[in-house]
Short mmCIF file of C-alpha atoms in Angstrom, two decimals:
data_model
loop_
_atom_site.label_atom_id
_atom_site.label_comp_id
_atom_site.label_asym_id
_atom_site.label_seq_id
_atom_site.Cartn_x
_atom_site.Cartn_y
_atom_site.Cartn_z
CA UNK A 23 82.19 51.31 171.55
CA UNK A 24 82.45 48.47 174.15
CA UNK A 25 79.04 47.37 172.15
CA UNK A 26 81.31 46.65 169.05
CA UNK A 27 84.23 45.25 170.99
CA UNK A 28 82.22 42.62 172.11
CA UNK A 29 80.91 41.86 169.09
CA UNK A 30 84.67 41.29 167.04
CA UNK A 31 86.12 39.60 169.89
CA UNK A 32 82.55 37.04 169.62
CA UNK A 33 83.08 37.08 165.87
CA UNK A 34 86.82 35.95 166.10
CA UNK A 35 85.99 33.58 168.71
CA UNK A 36 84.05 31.83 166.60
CA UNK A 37 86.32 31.67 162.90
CA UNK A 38 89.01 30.24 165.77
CA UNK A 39 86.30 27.79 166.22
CA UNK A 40 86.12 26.81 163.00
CA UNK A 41 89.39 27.03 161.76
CA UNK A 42 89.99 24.51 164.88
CA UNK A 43 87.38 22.05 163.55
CA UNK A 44 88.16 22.61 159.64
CA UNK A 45 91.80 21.41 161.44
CA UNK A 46 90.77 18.32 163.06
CA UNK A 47 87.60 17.38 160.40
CA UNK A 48 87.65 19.41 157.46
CA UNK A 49 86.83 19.54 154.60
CA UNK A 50 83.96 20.52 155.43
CA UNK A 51 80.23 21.88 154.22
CA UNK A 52 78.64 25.14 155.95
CA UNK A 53 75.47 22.98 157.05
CA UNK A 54 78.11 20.30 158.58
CA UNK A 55 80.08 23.42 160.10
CA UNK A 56 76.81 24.74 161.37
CA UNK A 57 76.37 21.68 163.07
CA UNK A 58 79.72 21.28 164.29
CA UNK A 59 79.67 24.90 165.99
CA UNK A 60 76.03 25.38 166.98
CA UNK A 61 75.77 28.58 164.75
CA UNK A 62 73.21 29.34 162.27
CA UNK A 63 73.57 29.07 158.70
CA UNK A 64 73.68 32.39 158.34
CA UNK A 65 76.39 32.99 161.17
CA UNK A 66 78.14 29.77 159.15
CA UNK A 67 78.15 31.81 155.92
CA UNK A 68 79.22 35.35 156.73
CA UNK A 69 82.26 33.74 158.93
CA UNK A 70 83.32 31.20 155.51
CA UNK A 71 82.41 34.59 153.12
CA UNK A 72 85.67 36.84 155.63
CA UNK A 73 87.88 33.83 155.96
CA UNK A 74 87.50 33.09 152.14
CA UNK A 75 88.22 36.72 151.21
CA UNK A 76 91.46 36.58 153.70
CA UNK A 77 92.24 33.86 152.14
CA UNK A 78 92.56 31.41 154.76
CA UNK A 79 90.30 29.55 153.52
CA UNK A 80 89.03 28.10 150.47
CA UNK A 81 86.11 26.34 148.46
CA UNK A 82 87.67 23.01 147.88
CA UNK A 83 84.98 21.19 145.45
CA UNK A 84 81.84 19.20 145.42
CA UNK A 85 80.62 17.30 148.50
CA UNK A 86 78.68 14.35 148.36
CA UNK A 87 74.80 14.62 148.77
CA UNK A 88 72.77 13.63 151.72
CA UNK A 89 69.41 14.34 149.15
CA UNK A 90 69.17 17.56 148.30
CA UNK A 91 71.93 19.94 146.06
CA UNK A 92 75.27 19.07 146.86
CA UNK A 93 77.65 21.04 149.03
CA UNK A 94 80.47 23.08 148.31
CA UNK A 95 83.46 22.03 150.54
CA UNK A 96 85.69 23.91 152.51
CA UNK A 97 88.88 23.45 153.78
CA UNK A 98 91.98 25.42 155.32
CA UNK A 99 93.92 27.17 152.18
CA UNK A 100 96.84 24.93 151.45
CA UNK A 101 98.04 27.74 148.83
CA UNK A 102 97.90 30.52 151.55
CA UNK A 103 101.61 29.41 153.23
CA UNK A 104 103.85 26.96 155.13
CA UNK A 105 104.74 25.14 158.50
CA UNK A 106 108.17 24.05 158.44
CA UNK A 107 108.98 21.04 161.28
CA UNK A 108 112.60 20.12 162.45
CA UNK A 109 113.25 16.62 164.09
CA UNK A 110 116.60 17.70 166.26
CA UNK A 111 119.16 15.11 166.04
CA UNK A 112 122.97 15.71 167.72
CA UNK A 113 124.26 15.73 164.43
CA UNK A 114 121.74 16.31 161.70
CA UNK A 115 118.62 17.72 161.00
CA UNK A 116 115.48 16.84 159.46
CA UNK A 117 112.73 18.97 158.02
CA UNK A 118 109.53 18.63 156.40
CA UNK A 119 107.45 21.32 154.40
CA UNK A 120 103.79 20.85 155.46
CA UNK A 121 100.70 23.50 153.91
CA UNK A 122 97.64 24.46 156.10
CA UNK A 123 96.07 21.13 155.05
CA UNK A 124 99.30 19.11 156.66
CA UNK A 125 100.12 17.62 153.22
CA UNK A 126 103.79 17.02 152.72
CA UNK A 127 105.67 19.93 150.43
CA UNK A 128 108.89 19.67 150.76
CA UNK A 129 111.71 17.37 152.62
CA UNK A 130 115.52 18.40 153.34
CA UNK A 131 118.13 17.01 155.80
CA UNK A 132 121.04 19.41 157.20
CA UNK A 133 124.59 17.60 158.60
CA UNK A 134 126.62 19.06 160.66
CA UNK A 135 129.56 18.19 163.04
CA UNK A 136 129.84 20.98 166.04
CA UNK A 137 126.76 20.75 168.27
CA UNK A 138 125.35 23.62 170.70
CA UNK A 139 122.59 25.78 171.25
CA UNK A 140 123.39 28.45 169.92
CA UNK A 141 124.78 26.92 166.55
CA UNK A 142 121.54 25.10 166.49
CA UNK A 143 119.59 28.32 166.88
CA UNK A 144 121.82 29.88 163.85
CA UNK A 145 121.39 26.71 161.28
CA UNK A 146 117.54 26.89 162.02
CA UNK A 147 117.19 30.51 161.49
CA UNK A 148 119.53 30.60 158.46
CA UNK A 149 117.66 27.78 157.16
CA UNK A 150 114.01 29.02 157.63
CA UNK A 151 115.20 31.97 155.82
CA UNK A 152 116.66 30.56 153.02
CA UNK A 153 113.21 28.57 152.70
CA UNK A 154 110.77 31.63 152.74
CA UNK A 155 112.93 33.22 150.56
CA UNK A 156 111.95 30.92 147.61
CA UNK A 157 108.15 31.26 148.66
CA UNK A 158 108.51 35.00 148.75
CA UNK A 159 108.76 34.66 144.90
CA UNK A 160 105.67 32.75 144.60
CA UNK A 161 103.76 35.24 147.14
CA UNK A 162 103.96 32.45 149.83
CA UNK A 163 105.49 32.57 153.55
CA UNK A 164 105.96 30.20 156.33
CA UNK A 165 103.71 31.08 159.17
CA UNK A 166 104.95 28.68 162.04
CA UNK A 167 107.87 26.55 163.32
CA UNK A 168 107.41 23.07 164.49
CA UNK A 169 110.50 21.47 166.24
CA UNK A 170 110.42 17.55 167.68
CA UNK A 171 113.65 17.14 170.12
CA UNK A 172 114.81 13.95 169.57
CA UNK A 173 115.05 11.55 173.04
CA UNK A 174 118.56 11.35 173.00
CA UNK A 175 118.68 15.54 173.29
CA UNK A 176 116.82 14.75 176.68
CA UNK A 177 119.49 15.90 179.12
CA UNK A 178 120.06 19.11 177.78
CA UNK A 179 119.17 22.52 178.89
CA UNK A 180 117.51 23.80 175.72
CA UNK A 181 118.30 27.45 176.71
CA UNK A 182 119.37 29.29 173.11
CA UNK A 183 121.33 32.51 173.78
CA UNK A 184 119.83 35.33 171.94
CA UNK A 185 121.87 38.05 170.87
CA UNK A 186 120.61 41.67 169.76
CA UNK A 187 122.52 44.70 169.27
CA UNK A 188 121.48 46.05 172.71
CA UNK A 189 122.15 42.93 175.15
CA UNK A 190 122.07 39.33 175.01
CA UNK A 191 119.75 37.51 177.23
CA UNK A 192 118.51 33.66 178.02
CA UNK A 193 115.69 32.51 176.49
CA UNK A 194 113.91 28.77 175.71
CA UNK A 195 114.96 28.18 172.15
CA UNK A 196 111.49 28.52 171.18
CA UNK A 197 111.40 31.99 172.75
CA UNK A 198 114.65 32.98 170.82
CA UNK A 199 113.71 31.31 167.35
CA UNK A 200 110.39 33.22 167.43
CA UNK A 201 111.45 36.71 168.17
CA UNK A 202 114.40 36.51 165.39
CA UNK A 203 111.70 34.70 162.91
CA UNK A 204 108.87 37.06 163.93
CA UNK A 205 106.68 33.24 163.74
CA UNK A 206 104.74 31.31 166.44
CA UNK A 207 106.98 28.30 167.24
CA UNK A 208 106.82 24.83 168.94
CA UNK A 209 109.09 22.91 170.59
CA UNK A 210 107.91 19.92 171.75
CA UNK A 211 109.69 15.94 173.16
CA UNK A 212 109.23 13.45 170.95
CA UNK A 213 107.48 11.35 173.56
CA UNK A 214 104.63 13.91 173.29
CA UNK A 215 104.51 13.80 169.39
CA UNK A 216 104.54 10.27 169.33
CA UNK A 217 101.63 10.16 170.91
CA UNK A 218 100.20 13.22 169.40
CA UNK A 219 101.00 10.86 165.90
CA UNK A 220 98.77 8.09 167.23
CA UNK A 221 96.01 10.24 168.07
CA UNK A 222 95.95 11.52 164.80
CA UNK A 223 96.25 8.25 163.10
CA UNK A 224 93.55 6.82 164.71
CA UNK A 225 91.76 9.55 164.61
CA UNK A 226 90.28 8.58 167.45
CA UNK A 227 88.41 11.27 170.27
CA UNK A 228 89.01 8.45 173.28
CA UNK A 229 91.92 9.15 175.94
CA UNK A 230 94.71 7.89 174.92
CA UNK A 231 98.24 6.48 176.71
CA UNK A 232 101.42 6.01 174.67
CA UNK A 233 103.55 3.91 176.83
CA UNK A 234 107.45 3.31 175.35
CA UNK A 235 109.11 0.46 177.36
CA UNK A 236 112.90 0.41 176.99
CA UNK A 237 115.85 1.06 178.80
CA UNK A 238 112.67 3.15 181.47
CA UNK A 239 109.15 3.83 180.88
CA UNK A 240 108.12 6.51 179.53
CA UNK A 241 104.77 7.52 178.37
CA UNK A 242 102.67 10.40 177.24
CA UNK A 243 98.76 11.34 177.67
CA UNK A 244 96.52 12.66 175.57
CA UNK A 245 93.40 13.89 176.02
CA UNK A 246 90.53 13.77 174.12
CA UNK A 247 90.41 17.18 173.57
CA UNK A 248 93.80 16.75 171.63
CA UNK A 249 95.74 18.52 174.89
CA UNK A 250 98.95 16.41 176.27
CA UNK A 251 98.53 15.81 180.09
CA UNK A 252 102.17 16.33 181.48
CA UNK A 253 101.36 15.27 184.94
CA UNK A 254 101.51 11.43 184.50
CA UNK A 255 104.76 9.71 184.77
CA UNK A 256 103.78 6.25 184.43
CA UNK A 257 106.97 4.89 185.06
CA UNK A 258 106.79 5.90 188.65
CA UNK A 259 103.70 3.67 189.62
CA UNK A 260 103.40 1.43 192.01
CA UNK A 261 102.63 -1.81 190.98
CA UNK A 262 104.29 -4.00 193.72
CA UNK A 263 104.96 -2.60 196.83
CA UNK A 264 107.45 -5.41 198.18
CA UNK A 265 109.24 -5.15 195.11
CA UNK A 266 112.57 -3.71 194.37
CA UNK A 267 113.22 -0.01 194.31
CA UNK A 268 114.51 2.51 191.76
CA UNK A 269 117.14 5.22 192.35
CA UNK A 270 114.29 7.89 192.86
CA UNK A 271 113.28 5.54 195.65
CA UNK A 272 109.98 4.20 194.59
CA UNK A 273 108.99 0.42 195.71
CA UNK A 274 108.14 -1.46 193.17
CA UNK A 275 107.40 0.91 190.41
CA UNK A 276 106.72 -0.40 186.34
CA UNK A 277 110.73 1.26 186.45
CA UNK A 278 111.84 -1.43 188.45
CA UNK A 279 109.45 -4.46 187.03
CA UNK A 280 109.45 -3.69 182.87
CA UNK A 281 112.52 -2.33 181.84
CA UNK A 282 115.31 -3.41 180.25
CA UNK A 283 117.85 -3.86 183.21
CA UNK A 284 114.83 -4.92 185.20
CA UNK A 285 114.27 -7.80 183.15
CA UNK A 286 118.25 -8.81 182.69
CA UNK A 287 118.35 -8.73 186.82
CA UNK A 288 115.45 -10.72 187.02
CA UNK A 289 116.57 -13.17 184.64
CA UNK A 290 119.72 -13.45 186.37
CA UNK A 291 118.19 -14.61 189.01
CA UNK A 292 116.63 -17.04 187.47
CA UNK A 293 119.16 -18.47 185.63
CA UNK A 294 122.03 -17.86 188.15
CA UNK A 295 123.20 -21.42 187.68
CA UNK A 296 123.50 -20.93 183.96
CA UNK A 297 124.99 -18.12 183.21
CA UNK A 298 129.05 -18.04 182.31
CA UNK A 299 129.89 -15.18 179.70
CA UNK A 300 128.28 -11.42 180.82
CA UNK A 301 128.60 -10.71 177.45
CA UNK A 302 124.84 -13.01 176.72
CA UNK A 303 123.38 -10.68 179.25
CA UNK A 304 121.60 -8.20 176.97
CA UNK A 305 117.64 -8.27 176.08
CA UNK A 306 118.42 -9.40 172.84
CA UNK A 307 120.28 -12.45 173.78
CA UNK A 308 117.39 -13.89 176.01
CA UNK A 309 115.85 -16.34 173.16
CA UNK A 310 119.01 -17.30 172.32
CA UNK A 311 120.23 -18.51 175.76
CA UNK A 312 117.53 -18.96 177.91
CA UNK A 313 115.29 -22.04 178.94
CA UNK A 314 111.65 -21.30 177.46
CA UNK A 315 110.13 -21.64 181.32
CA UNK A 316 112.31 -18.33 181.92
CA UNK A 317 111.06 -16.74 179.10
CA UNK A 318 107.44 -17.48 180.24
CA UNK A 319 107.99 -16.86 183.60
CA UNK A 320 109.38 -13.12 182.45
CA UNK A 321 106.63 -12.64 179.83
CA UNK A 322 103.99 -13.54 182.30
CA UNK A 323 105.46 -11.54 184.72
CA UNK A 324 105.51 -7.93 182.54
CA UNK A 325 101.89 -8.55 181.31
CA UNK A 326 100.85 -8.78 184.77
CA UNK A 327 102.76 -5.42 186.03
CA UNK A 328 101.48 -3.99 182.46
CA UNK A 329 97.48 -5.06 183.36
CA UNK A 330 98.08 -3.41 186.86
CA UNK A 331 99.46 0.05 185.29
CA UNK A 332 96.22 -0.13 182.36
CA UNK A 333 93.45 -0.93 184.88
CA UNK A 334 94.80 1.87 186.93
CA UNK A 335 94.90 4.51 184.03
CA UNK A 336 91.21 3.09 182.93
CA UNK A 337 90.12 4.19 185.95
CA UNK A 338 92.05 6.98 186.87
CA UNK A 339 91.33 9.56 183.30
CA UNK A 340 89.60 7.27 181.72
CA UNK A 341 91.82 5.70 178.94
CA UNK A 342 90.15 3.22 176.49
CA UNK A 343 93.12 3.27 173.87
CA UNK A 344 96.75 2.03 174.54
CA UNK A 345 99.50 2.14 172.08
CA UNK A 346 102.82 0.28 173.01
CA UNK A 347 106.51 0.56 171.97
CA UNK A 348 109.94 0.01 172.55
CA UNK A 349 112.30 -3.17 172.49
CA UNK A 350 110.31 -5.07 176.05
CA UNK A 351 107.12 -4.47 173.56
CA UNK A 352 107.89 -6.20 170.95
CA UNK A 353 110.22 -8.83 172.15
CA UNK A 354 107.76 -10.33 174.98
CA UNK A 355 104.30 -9.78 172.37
CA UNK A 356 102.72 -7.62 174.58
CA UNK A 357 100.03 -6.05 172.52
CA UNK A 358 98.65 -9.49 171.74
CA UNK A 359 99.08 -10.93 175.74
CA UNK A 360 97.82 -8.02 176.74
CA UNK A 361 94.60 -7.54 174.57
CA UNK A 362 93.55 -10.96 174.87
CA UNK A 363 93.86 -10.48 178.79
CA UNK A 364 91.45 -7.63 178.50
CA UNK A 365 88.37 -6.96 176.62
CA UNK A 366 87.06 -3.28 177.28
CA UNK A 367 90.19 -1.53 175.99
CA UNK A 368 91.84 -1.36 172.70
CA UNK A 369 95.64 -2.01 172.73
CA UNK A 370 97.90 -1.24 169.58
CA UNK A 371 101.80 -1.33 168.40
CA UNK A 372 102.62 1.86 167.44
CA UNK A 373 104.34 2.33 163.93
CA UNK A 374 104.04 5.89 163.62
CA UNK A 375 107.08 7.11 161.44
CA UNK A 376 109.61 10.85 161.25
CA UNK A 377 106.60 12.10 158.91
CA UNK A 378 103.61 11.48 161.40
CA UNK A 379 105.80 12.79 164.19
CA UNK A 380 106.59 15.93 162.10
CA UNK A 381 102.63 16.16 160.91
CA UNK A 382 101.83 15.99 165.07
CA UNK A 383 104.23 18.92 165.76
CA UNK A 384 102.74 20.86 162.69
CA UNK A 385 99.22 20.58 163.36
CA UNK A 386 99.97 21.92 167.17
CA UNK A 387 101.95 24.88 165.18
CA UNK A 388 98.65 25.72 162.94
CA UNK A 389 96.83 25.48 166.16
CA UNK A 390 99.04 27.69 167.62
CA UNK A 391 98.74 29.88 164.61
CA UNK A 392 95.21 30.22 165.03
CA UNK A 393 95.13 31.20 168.56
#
């Protein structure tokens, strides 16, 4: 009996496997499957023949040929059922229909004036079942919940408050929205999607740091396995260590040398002789009122604290790809100063939109649907 255990728990090991790569690559052939995987032809076959006939996946046309007969395609089966993403705003929602094969179905926005957790928890419930109930008439259902909290959410507790007929208990709202939906869900920042998004769109399998510079620095890892390393907060690294310190008492961090109020103190200081009216003392006023030596002095000044903070994560996990955004980004042309600075990395702007963002937190649902 254990003999046979073995044996199903091998054999759904490996359709994960290839759901996960007919995810990230498909559509796909069995022979490039086979290579993909390591598993025979055979093996290839008898694991496309069950998915096929649970209809998770599907033959999805003629492949090109590298010679011989040409391939028959598969890919995920859009037809099979849904993800359905929320962007969480403090007074609206957005949602996008995606299928299996993260092409967008559908698109809806909800309004709404009173704003807490447990309201939130309601609208998305109500609204996920008003959704399947339209598939259920086609023989379709939604299979997972994506949710991207929106930065401004940041400071709150995102503790929903389910209620049963038994008790009521605290729970993370993706805990809560999954046992009343009976649905894997994800909940993830939108730092994290953002640069989930870029990995996607460059389809790239290099590290990768997204690295937002506004009013702080914030940035996100990924891996190249597609996982998001939580345990780098960028923001927090010491660049100079005689230079001024942040609230959380670090000397010199890129907090205290590339932000927004970093950059208004510093030109301050510069042009202390010139400065009347506090009201020119925003970021965006700097070209306006400001001598083009203190605009080069700043500019110089964040590309060097930015080279210092890149080298670093080079060496440290191995990054090759950057991606930049934010106001300090764009204003002071860093992605240009930057790459021209330094050859053996690949530094981009990031113009990743709500739809890629939503398309990032669905293909972590399917993932999640998967495993």
């Amino acid at each position: 009996m254990r003999h046979k255990s073995n044996l199903k728990e091998l054999k759904d090991k490996n359709k994960k496997r290839m759901l996960k790569i007919l995810i990230n690559n498909g559509p796909l052939s069995r022979t490039e499957l086979s290579q993909y995987t390591g598993l025979s032809m055979t093996a290839i076959s008898d694991l496309a023949e069950e998915l096929i006939n649970e209809k998770i996946i599907k033959e999805s046309g003629i492949g090109p040929s590298n010679g011989g007969r040409r391939p028959i395609m598969l890919e995920l089966n859009s037809d099979n059922g849904y993800i359905v993403t929320f962007k969480i705003y403090r007074n609206n929602l957005s949602c996008i229909l995606f299928d299996f094969n993260l092409n967008k179905r559908d698109e809806r926005e909800i309004k709404f004036n009173y704003y807490d957790l447990p309201f939130l928890q309601k609208i998305i419930v109500n609204f996920v079942n008003d959704i399947e109930f339209n598939l259920n008439k086609e023989n379709k259902k939604i299979y997972g919940l994506g949710i991207c909290l929106n930065d401004d959410l940041k400071e709150l507790n995102f503790r929903g408050v389910l209620s049963t007929s038994i008790s009521s208990d605290y729970m993370t709202l993706s805990q809560a929205l999954s046992y009343e939906l009976d649905i894997p869900v994800v909940v993830e920042n939108e730092i994290d999607l953002k640069s989930m998004a870029e990995y996607l769109t460059f389809g790239t399998n290099e590290n990768l740091a997204y690295i937002d510079l506004n009013d702080e620095v914030r940035s996100s890892v990924i891996l190249r396995d597609g996982r998001v390393n939580n345990d780098i907060n960028i923001g927090h690294m010491i660049i100079d260590r005689n230079g001024p310190e942040c609230p959380e008492g670090h000397k010199g961090c890129l907090n205290t040398l590339v932000t927004v109020k970093a950059l208004i103190r510093k030109i301050v200081a510069l042009e202390r002789n010139h400065i009347n009216d506090k009201e020119f003392l925003s970021i965006n006023s700097v070209y306006k009122f400001f001598e083009n030596d203190t605009i080069n002095k700043i500019t110089n000044d964040v590309i060097d604290a930015l080279k210092v903070a890149i080298l670093n994560l080079k060496n440290l996990l191995n990054i090759k790809l950057f991606v930049f955004d934010g106001k300090i980004s764009k204003m002071f042309n860093v992605v240009d100063n930057l790459q021209k600075s330094l050859n053996d990395v690949i530094i981009k702007q990031s113009f990743v939109n709500d739809e890629d963002i939503l398309k990032a937190a669905a293909k972590l649902t399917l993932n999640k649907i998967i495993y």
